mmCIF file of N, CA and C in Angstrom:
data_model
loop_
_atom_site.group_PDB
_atom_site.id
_atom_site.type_symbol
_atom_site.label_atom_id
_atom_site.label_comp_id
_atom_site.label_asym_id
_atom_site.label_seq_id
_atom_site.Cartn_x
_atom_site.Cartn_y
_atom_site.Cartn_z
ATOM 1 N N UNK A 943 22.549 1.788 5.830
ATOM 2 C CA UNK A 943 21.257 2.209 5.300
ATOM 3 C C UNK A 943 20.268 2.379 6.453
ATOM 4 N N UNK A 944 19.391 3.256 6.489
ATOM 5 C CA UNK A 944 18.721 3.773 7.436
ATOM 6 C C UNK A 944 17.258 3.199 7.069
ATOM 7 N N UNK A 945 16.612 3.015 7.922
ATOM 8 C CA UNK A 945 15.341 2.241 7.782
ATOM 9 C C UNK A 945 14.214 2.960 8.586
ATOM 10 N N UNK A 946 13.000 3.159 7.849
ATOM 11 C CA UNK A 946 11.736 3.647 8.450
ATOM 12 C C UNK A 946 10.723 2.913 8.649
ATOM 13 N N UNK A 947 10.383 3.572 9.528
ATOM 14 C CA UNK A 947 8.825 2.448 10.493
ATOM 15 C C UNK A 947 7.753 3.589 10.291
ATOM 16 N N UNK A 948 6.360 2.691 9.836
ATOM 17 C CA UNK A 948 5.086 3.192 9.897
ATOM 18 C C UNK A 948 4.543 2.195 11.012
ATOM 19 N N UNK A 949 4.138 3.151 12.094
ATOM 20 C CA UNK A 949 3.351 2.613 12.786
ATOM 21 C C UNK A 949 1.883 2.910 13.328
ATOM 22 N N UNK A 950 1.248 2.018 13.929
ATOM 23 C CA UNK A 950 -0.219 2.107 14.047
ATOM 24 C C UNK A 950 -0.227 2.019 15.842
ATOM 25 N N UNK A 951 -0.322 2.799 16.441
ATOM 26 C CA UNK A 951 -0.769 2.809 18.200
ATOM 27 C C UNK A 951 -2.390 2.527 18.235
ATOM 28 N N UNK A 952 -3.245 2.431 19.627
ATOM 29 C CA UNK A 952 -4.038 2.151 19.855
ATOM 30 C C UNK A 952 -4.193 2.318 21.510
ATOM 31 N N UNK A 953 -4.671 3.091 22.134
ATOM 32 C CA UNK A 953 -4.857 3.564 23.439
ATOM 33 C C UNK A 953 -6.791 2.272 23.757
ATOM 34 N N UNK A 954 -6.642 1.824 24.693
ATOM 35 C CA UNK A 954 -7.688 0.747 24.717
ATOM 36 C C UNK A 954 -8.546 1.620 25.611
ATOM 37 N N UNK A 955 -8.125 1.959 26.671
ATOM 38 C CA UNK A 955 -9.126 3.341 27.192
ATOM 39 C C UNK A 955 -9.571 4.281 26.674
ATOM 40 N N UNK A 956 -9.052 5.038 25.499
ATOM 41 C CA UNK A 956 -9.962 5.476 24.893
ATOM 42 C C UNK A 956 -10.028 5.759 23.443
ATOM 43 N N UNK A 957 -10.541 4.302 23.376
ATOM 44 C CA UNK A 957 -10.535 4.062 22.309
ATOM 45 C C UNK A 957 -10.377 4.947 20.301
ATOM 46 N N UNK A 958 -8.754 4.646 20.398
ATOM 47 C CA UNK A 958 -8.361 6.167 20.289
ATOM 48 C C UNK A 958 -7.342 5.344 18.999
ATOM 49 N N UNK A 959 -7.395 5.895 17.840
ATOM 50 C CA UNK A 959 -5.650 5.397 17.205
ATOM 51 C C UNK A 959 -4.896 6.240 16.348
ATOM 52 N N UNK A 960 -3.937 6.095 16.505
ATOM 53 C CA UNK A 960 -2.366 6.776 16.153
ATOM 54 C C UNK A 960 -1.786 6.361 15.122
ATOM 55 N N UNK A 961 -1.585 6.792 13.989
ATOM 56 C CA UNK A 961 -0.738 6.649 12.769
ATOM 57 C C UNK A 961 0.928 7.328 13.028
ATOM 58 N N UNK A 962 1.928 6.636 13.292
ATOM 59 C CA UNK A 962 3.006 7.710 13.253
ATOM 60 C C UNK A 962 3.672 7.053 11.695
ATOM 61 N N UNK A 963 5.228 7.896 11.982
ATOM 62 C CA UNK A 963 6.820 7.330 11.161
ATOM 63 C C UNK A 963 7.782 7.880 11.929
ATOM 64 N N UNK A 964 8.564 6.748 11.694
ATOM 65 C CA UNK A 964 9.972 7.295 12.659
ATOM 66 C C UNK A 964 10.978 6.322 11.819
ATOM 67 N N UNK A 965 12.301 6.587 12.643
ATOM 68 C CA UNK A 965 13.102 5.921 12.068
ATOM 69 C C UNK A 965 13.562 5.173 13.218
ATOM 70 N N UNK A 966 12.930 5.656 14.354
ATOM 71 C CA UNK A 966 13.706 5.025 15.264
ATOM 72 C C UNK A 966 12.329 4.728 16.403
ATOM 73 N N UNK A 967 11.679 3.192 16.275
ATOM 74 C CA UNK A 967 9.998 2.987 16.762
ATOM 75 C C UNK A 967 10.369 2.915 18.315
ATOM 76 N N UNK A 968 11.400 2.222 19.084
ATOM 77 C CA UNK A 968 11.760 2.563 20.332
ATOM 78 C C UNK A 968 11.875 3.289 20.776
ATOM 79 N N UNK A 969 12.717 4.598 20.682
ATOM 80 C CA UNK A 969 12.196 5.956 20.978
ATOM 81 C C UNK A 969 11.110 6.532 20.835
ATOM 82 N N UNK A 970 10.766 6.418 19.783
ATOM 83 C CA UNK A 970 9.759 7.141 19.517
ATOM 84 C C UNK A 970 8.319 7.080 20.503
ATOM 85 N N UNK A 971 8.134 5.590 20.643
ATOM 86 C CA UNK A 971 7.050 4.688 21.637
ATOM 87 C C UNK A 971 7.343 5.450 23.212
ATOM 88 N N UNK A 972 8.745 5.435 23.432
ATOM 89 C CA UNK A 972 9.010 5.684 24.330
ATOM 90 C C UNK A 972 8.374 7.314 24.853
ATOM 91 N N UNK A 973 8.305 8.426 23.849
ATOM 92 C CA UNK A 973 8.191 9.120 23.796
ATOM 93 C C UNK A 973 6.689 9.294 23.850
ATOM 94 N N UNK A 974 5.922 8.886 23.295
ATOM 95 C CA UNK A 974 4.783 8.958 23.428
ATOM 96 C C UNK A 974 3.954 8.486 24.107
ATOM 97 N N UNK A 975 4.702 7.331 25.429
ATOM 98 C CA UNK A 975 4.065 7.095 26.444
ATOM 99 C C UNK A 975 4.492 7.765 27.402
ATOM 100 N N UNK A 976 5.635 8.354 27.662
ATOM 101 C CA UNK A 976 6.338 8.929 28.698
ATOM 102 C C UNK A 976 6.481 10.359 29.001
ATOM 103 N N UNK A 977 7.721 10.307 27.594
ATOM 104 C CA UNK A 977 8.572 11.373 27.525
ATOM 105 C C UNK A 977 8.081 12.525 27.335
ATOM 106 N N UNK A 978 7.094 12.754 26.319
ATOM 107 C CA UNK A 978 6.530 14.023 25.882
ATOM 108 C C UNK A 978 5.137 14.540 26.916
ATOM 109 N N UNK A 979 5.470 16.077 26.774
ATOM 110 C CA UNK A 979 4.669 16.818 27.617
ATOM 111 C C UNK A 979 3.540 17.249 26.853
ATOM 112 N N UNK A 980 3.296 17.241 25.782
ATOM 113 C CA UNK A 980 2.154 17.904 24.968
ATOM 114 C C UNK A 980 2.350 17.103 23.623
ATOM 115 N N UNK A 981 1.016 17.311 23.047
ATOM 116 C CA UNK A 981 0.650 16.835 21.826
ATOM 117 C C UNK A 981 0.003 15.842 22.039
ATOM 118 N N UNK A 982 -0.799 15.369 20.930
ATOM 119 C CA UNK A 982 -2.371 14.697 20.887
ATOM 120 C C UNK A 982 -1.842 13.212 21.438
ATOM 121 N N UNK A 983 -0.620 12.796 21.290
ATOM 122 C CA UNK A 983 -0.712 11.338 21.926
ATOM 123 C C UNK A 983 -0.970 11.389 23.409
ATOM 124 N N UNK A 984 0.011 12.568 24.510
ATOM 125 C CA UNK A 984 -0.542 12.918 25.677
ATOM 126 C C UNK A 984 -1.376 12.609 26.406
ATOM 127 N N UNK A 985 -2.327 13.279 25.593
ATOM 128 C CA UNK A 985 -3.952 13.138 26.301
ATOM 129 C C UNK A 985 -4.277 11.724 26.398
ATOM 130 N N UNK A 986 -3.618 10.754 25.514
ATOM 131 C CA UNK A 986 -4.510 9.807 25.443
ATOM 132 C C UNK A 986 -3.734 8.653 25.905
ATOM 133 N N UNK A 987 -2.624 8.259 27.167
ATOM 134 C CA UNK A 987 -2.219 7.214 27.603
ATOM 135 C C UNK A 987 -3.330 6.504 28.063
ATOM 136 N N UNK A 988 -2.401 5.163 28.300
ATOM 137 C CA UNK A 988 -0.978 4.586 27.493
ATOM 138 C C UNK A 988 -1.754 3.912 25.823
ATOM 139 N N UNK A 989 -0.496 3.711 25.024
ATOM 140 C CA UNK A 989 -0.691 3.278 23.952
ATOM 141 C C UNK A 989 0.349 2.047 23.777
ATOM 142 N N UNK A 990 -0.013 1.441 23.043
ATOM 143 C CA UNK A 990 0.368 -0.356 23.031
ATOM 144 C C UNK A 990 0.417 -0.221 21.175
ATOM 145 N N UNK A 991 1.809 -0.445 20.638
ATOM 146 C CA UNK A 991 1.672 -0.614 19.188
ATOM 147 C C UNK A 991 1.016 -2.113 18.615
ATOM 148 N N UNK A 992 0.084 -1.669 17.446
ATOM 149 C CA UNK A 992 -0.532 -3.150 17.233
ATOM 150 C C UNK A 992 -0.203 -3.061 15.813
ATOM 151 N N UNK A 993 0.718 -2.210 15.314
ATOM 152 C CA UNK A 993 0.906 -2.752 13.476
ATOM 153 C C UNK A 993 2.114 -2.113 13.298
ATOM 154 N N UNK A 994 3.068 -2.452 12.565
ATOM 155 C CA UNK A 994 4.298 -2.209 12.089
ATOM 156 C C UNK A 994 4.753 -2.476 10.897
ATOM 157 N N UNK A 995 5.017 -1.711 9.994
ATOM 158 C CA UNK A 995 5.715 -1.878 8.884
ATOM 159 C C UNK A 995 7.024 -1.009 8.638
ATOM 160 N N UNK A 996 8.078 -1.897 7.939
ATOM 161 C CA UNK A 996 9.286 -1.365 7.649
ATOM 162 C C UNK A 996 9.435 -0.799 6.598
ATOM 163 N N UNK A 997 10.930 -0.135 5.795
ATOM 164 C CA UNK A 997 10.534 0.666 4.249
ATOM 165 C C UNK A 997 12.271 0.947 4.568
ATOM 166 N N UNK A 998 12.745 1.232 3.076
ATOM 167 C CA UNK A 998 14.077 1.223 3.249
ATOM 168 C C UNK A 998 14.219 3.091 2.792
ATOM 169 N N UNK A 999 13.449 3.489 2.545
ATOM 170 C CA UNK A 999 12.943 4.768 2.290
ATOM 171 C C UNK A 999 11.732 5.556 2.665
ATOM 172 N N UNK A 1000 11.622 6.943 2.580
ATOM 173 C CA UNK A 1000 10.684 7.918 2.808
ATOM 174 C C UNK A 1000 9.797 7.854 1.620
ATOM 175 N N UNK A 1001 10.227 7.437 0.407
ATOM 176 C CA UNK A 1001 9.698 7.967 -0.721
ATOM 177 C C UNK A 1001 8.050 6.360 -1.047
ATOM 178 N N UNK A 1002 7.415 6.986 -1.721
ATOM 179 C CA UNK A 1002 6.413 5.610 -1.823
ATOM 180 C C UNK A 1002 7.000 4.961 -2.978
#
């Protein structure tokens, strides 16, 4: 069974926050401090996750 993450980022420099979902929050983190070349997280390193919730589904 595959499991999804809602998460909440927070950039402290500028004072900035991020709603994602993934299924996979290690990559994904990874990606949005590093990996990716464009898109709104980008602009705004680094980000530090401060909320996490799990879900055994997409659906509410």
């Amino acid at each position: 069974m595959q499991e999804f993450v809602v998460y909440i980022m927070y950039s402290e420099w500028h004072n900035k926050r991020y709603t994602g979902f993934t299924s996979n929050l290690i990559d994904r983190f990874r990606s949005h401090n590093k990996l990716a070349h464009k898109g709104f997280t980008v602009k705004y390193r680094p980000w530090k996750v401060v909320h996490v919730e799990f879900f055994d589904s997409k659906k509410r």
